[in-house]
Coordinates of C-alpha atoms and ligand atoms in Angstrom, one line a residue:
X234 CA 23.9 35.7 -5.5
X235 CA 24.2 34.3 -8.9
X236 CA 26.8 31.9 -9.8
X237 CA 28.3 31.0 -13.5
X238 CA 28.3 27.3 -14.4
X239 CA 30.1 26.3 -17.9
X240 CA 28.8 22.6 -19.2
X241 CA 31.3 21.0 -21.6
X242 CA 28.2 19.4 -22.8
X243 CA 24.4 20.1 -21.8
X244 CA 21.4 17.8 -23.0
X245 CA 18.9 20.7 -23.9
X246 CA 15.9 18.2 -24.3
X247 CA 16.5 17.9 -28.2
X248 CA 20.4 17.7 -28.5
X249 CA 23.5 18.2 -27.3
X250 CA 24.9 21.5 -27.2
X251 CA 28.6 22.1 -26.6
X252 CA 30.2 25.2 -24.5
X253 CA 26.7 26.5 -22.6
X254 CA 27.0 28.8 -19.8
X255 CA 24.1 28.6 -17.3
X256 CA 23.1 31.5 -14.7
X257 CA 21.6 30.1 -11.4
X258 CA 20.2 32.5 -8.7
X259 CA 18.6 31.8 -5.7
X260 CA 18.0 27.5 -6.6
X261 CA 16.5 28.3 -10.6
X262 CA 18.3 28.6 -13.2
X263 CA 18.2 32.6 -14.4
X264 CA 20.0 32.6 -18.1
X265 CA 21.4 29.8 -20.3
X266 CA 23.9 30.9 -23.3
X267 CA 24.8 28.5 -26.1
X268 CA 28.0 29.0 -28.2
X269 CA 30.2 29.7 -25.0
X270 CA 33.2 28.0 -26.0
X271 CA 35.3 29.0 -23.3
X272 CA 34.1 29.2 -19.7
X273 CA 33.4 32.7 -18.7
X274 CA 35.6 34.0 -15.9
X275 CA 34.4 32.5 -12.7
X276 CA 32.6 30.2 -13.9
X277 CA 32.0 26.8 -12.3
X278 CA 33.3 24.1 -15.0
X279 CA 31.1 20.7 -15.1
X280 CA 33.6 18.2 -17.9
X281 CA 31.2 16.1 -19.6
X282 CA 27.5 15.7 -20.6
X283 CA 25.2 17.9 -18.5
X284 CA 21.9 16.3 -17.9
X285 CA 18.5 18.0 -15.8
X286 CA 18.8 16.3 -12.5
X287 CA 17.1 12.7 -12.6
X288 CA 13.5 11.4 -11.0
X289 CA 13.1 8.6 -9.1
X290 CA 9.6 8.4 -9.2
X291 CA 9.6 5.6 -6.5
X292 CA 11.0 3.9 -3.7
X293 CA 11.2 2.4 -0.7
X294 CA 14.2 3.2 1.1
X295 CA 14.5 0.1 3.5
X296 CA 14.3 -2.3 1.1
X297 CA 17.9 -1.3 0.4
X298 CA 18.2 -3.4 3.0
X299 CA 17.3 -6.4 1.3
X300 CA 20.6 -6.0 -1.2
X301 CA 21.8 -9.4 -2.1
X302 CA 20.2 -11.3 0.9
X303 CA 17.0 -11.6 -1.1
X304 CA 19.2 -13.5 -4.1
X305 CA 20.1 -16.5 -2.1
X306 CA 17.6 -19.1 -3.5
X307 CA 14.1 -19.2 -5.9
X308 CA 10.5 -18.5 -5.4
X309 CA 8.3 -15.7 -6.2
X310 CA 7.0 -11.6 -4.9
X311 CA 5.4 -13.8 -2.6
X312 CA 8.5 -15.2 -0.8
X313 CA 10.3 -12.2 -1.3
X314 CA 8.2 -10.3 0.5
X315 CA 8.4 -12.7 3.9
X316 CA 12.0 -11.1 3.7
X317 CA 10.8 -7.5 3.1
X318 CA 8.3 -7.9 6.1
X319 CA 11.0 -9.2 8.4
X320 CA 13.4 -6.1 7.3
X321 CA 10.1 -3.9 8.2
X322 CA 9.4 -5.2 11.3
X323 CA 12.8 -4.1 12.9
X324 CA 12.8 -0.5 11.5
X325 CA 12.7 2.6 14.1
X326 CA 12.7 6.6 13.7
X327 CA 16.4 6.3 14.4
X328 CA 17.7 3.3 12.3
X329 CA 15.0 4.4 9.3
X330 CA 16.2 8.0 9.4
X331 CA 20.1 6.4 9.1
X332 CA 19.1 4.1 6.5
X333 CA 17.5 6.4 3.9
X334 CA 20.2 8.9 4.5
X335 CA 22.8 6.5 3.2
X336 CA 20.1 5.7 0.7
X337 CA 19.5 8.8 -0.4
X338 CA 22.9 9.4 -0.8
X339 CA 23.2 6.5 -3.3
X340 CA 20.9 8.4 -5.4
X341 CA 22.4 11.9 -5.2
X342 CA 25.8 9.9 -6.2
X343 CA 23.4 7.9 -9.1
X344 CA 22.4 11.9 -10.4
X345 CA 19.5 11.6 -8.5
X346 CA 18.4 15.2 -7.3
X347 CA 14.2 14.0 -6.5
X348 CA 12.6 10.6 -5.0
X349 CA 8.9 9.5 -4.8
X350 CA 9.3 7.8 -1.4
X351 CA 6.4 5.1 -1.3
X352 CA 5.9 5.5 2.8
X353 CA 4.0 3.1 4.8
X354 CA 6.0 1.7 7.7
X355 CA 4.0 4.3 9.9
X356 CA 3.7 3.2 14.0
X357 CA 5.3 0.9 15.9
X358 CA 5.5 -3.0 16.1
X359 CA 1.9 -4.0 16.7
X360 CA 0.8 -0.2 15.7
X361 CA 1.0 1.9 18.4
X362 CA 1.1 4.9 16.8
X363 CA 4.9 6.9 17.9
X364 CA 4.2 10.2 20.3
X365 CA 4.7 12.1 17.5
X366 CA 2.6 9.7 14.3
X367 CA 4.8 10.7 11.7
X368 CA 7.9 10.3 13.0
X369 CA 8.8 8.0 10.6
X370 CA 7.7 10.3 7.7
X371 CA 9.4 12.4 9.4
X372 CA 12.6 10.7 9.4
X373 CA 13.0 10.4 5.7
X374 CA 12.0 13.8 5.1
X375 CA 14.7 15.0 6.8
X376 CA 17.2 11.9 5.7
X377 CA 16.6 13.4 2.6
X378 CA 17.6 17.4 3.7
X379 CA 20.7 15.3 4.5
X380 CA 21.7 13.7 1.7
X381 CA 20.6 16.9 -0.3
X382 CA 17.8 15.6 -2.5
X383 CA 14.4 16.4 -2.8
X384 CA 11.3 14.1 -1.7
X385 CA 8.1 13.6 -2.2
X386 CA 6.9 11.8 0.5
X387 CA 3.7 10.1 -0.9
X388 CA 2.2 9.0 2.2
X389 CA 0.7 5.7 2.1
X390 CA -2.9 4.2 3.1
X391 CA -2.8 0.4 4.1
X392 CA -5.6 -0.2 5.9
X393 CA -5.7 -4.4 4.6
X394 CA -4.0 -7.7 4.2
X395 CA -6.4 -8.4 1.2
X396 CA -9.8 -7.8 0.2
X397 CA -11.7 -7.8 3.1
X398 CA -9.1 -9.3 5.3
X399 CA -7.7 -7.3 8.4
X400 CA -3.9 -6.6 8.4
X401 CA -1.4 -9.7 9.5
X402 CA 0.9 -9.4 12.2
X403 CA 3.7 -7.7 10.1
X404 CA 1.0 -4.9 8.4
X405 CA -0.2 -3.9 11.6
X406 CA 2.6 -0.8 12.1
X407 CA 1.5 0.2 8.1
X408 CA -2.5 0.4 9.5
X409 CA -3.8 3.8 10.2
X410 CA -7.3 1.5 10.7
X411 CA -9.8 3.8 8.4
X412 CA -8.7 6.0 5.8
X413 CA -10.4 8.4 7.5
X414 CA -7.6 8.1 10.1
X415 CA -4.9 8.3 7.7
X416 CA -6.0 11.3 5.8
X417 CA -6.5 12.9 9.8
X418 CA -2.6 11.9 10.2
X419 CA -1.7 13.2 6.7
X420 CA -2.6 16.0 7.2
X421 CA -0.5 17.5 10.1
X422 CA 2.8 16.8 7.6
X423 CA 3.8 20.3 6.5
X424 CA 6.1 20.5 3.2
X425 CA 9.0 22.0 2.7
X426 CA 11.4 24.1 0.7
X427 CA 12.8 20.2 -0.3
X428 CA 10.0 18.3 0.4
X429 CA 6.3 17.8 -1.0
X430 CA 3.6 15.9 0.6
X431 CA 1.5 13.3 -1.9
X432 CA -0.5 10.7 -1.3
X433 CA -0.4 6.7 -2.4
X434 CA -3.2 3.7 -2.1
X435 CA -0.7 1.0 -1.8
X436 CA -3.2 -1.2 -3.6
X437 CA -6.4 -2.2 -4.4
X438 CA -5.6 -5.0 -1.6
X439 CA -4.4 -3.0 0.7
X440 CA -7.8 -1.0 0.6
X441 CA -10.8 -1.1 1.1
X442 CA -13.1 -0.1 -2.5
X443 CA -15.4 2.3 -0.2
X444 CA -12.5 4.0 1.2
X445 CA -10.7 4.8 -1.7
X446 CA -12.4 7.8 -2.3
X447 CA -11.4 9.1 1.0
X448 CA -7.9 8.8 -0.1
X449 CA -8.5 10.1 -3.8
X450 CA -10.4 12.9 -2.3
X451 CA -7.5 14.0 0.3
X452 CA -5.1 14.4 -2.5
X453 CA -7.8 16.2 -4.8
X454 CA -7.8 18.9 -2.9
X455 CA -4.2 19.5 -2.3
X456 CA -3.7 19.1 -5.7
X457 CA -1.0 16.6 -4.6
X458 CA 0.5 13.6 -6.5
X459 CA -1.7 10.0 -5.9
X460 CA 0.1 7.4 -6.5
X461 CA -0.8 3.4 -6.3
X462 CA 0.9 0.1 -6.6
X463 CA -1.7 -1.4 -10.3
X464 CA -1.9 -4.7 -11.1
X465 CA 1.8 -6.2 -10.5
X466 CA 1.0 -9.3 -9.9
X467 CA -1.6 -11.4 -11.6
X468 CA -3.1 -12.5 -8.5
X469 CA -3.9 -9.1 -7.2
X470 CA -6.1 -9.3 -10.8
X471 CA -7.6 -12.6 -9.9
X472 CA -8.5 -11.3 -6.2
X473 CA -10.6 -8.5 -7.4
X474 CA -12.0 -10.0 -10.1
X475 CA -13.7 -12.1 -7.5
X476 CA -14.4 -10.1 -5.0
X477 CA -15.3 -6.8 -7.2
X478 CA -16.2 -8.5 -10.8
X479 CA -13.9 -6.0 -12.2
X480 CA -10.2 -5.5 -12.6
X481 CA -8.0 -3.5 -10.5
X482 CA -7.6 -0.7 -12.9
X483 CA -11.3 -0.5 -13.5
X484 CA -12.2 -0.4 -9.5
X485 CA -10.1 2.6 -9.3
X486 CA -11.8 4.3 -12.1
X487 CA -15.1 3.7 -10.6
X488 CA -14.1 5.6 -7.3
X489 CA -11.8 8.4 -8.5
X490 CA -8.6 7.4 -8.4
X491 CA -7.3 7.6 -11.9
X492 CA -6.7 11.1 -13.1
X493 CA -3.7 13.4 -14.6
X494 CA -2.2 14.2 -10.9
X495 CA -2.1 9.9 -10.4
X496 CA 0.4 7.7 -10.9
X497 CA -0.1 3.7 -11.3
X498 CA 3.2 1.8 -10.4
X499 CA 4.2 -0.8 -12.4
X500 CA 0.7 -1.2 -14.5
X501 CA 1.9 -5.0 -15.4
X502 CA -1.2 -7.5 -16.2
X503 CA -3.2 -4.8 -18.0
X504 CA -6.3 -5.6 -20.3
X505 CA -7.0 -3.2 -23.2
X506 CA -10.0 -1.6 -21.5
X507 CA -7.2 -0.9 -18.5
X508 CA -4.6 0.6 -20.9
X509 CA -7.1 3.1 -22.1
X510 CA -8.9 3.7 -19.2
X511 CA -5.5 4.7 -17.5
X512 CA -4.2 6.7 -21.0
X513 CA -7.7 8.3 -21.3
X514 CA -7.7 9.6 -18.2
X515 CA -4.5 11.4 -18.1
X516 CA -3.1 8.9 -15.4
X517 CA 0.6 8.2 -15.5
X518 CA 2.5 5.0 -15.7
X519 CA 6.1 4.5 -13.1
X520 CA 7.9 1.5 -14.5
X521 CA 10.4 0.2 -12.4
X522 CA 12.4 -2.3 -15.1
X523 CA 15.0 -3.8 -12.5
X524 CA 12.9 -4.2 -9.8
X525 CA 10.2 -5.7 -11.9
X526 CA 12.6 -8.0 -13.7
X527 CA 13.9 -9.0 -10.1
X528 CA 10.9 -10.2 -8.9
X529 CA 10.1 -11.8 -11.8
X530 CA 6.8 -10.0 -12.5
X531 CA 6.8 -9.6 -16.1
X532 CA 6.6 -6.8 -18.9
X533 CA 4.5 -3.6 -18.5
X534 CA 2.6 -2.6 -21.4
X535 CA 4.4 0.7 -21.6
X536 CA 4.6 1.2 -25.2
X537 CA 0.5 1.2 -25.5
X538 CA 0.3 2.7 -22.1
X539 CA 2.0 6.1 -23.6
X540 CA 0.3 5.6 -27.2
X541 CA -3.4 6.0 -25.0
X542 CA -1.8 9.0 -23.2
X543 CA -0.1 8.5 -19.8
X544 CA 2.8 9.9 -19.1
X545 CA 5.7 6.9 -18.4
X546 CA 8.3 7.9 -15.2
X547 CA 11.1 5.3 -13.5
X548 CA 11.7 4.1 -10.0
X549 CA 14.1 1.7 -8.8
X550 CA 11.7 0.9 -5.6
X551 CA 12.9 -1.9 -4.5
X552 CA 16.9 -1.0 -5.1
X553 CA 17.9 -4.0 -6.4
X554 CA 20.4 -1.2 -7.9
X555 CA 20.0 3.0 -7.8
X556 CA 20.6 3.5 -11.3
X557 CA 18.0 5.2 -13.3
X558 CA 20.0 5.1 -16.5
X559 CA 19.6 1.5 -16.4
X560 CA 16.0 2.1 -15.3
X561 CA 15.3 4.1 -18.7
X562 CA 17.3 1.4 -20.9
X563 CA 16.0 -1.8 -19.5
X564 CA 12.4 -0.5 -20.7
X565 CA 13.1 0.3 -24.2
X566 CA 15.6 -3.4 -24.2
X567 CA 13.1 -5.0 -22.5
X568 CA 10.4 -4.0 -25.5
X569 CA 12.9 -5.0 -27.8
X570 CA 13.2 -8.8 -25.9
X571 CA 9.6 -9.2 -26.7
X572 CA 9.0 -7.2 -29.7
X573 CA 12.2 -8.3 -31.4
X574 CA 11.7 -4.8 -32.9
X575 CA 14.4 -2.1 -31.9
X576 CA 13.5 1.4 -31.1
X577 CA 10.6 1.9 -29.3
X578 CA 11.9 5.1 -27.6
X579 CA 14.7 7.4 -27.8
X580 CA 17.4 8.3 -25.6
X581 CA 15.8 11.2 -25.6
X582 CA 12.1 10.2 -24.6
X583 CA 14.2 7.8 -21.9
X584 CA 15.6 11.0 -20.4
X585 CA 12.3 12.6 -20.2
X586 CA 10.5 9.9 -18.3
X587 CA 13.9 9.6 -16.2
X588 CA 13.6 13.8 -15.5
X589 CA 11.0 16.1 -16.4
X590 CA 7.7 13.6 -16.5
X591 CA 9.4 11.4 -13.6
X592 CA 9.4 15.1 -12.0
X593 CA 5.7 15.8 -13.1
X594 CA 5.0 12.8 -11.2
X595 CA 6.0 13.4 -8.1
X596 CA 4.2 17.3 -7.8
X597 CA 7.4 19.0 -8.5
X598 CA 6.4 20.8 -12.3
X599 CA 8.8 23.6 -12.9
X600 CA 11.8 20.7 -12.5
X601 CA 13.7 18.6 -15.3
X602 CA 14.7 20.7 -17.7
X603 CA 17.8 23.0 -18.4
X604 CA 16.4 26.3 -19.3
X605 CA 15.7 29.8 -17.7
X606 CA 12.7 29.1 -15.1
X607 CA 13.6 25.6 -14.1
X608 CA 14.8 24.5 -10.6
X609 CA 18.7 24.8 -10.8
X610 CA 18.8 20.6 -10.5
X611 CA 21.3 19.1 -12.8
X612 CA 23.7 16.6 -12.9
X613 CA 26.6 15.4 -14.8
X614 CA 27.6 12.5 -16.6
X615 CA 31.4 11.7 -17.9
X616 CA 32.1 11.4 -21.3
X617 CA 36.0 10.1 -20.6
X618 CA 35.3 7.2 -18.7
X619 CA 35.8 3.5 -19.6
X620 CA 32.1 2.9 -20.7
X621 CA 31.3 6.1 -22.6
X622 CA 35.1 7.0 -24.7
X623 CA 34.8 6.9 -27.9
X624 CA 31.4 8.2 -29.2
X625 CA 31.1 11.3 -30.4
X626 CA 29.8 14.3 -28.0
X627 CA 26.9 14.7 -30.6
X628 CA 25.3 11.6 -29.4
X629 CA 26.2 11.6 -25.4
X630 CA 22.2 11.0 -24.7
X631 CA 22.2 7.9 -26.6
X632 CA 26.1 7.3 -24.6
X633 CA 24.5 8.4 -21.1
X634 CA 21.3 6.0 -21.1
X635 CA 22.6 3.0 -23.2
X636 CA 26.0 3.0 -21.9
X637 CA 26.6 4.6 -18.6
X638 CA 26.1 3.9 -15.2
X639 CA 25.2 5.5 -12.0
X640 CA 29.5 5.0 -11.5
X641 CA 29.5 7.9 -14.3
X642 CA 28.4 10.8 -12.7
X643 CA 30.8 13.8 -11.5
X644 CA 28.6 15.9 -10.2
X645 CA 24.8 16.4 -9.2
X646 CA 23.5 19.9 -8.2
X647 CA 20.4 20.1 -6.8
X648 CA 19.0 23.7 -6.2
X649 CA 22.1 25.0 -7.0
X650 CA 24.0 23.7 -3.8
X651 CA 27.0 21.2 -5.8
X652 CA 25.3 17.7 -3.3
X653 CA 27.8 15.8 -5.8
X654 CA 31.5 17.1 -6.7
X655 CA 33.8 14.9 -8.9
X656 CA 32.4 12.0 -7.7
X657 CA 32.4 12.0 -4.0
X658 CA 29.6 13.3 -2.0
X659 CA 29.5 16.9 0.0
X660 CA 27.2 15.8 2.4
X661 CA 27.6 12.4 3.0
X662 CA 31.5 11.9 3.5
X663 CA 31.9 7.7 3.1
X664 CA 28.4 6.2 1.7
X665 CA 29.1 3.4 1.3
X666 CA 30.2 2.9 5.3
X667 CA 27.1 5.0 5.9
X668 CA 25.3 2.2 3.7
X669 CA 26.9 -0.8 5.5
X670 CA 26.5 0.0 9.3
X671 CA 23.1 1.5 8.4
X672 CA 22.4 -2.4 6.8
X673 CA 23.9 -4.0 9.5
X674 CA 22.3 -2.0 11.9
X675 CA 18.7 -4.0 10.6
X676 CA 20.4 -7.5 10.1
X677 CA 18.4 -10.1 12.5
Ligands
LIG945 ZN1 6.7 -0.4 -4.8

């Protein structure tokens, strides 16, 4: 069946185009006609500016969790992840599941329609692994069916408390033991129509330099996204240099890692040899400006990252706030903080990392644009609210990621099944109660 939508407004990667009809049949998008200045009869009418849906290239759900409580006070990552380990240690199948379907129903409200889910609270307290050892991969897989977003559920090795050190007490439930074991449990997860299956190293801490092969191997021949936490904290640098003489960046290079189907999260404390080894190699860069500004980790080199060749993407990972138009601003402001030079990117390079590459990312290619072919995932942002009146339609990307919020979207569409409609939810009927008892549900 083919339904008619009429955008007001559609970003078409270059500009804004008023009065475009758009054809979708069977989740793609089948036709797109420009100069439509009425809607057709029929036709579904989205007011506003139509964006591809957005990418958030990653997360981790239950840190959601952590929402205000981790405010309270000073102190650095360090501290703040005491708190995130005492948030992980009460998480089940059940309460995970209920927690990233609230969660995932934040995004889809944000104009989310795809999420890199950063996974690696796999057993149970201690690590006993569940009867079934990915039932908590499991569970966000399908808390994303039902909050009507796509994942990618980049399955996470953490075999390590540091180099050479054996997990604490609180990493024990993220240990598989061997990467040997975790590629063995990998690979019984089957993907889906809305979910792929990728891979992640949570870091070079996290594990061991003869076993990161095993991992980078695994995902080599899936052909599946590899994705891994680079050099976010200067002590992770420090670490490695001692133990490996080499930085983080270049230890992965040595076994495999980087490559165009990689990711490197946050890519922070970077030398030059790092930025071009990463750019050289194709490997892609996730920033994640709010979270990184939250835990007060510093400025990614992203502007020399994407001049060497990786491809930049956004997550909001530790969901300080879900709102990947503030994602795509803070990096280009943040540039401009220590630059003191204005214009490092455009709104429309901001919406490409924050769609199409944030899509590339995350395995799902034909995704993040509006045109015949593309997955029918779209979403749309209001030009007549209190933050976006005034400018002219012409310029609604530079109005969408330098003025708008996540409170802006109407509607987000994601395979062509309206997730999103004027505002509320379709799925999901009160988030933010699903969001509070799913909260209080983990609160010690
Ligand atoms: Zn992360």
């Amino acid at each position: 069946m083919t339904r008619t939508y009429w955008l007001e407004h559609a970003w078409l990667g270059t500009h804004v185009e008023p009065g475009v009809a758009m054809d979708v049949t069977d989740g793609r998008i089948t036709a797109v006609r420009t100069g439509t200045e009425t809607p057709p009869p029929g036709a579904e009418i989205l007011r506003g500016l139509t964006l591809p849906g957005l990418a958030n290239a990653h997360s981790h759900a239950f840190h959601r969790a952590l929402r205000g409580t981790v405010q309270v006070g000073s102190g650095t990552f360090w501290t703040w992840r005491e708190v995130m380990y005492a948030t992980a240690d009460r998480l089940t199948p059940d309460s995970y599941h209920a927690l990233a379907r609230a969660v995932y129903a934040e995004m889809a409200l944000a104009g989310i329609t795809a999420v890199g889910e950063f996974h690696y609270v796999h057993h149970a307290p201690g690590g006993t692994p569940y009867a079934d050892p990915n039932a908590m991969g499991e569970a966000l897989i399908a808390a994303a069916a039902d909050a009507g977003i796509r994942i990618t559920l980049l399955d996470t090795a953490y075999l390590s408390s540091g180099f050479g050190q054996p997990p604490n007490r609180h990493q024990l439930r993220f240990s598989d033991g061997t990467a040997d074991a975790w590629a063995e449990r990998c690979s019984v997860l089957k993907e889906r129509d809305h979910a792929r299956i990728g891979a992640a190293i949570h870091s070079v801490r996290a594990v061991p330099a003869e076993q990161l092969a095993t991992v980078a191997g695994w995902a080599e021949e899936r052909r599946a996204p590899l994705h891994v936490h680079l050099s976010e904290q200067t002590a992770e640098n420090e670490a490695c240099h001692e133990v490996h003489g080499c930085t983080p960046t270049q230890l992965l290079a040595l076994h495999g890692v980087l490559g165009p189907r990689t990711t490197g999260v946050h890519n922070t404390h970077l030398t030059a040899e790092d930025i071009s080894l990463i750019g050289g190699s194709g490997t892609g860069t996730c920033m994640c400006p709010t979270t990184e500004r939250d835990l007060a980790d510093g400025i990614g080199p992203a502007v020399a990252l994407q001049n060497e060749g990786s491809p930049l993407s956004l997550g909001s990972d530790s969901h300080a706030v879900i709102d990947l138009l503030e994602e795509a601003r803070a990096m280009e402001l943040n540039e401009r903080l220590r630059s003191r030079t204005r214009g490092h990117w455009t709104a429309a390079a901001l919406l490409r990392a924050a769609s199409a590459d944030g899509h590339a990312a995350l395995g799902w290619d034909d995704t993040g644009t509006l045109e015949a072919g593309a997955r029918a995932d779209f979403t749309t942002i209001a030009l007549d609210s209190v933050r976006t009146a005034g400018p002219l339609p012409r310029l609604g990307a530079e109005t969408a990621v330098f003025a708008a919020t996540a409170a802006d979207v109407r509607h987000t569409v994601v395979a062509g099944r309206h997730i999103v409609r004027d505002g509320a939810h379709q799925l999901v009927p009160d988030v933010p109660q699903a969001l509070s008892r799913a909260v209080e549900a983990l609160r010690s």
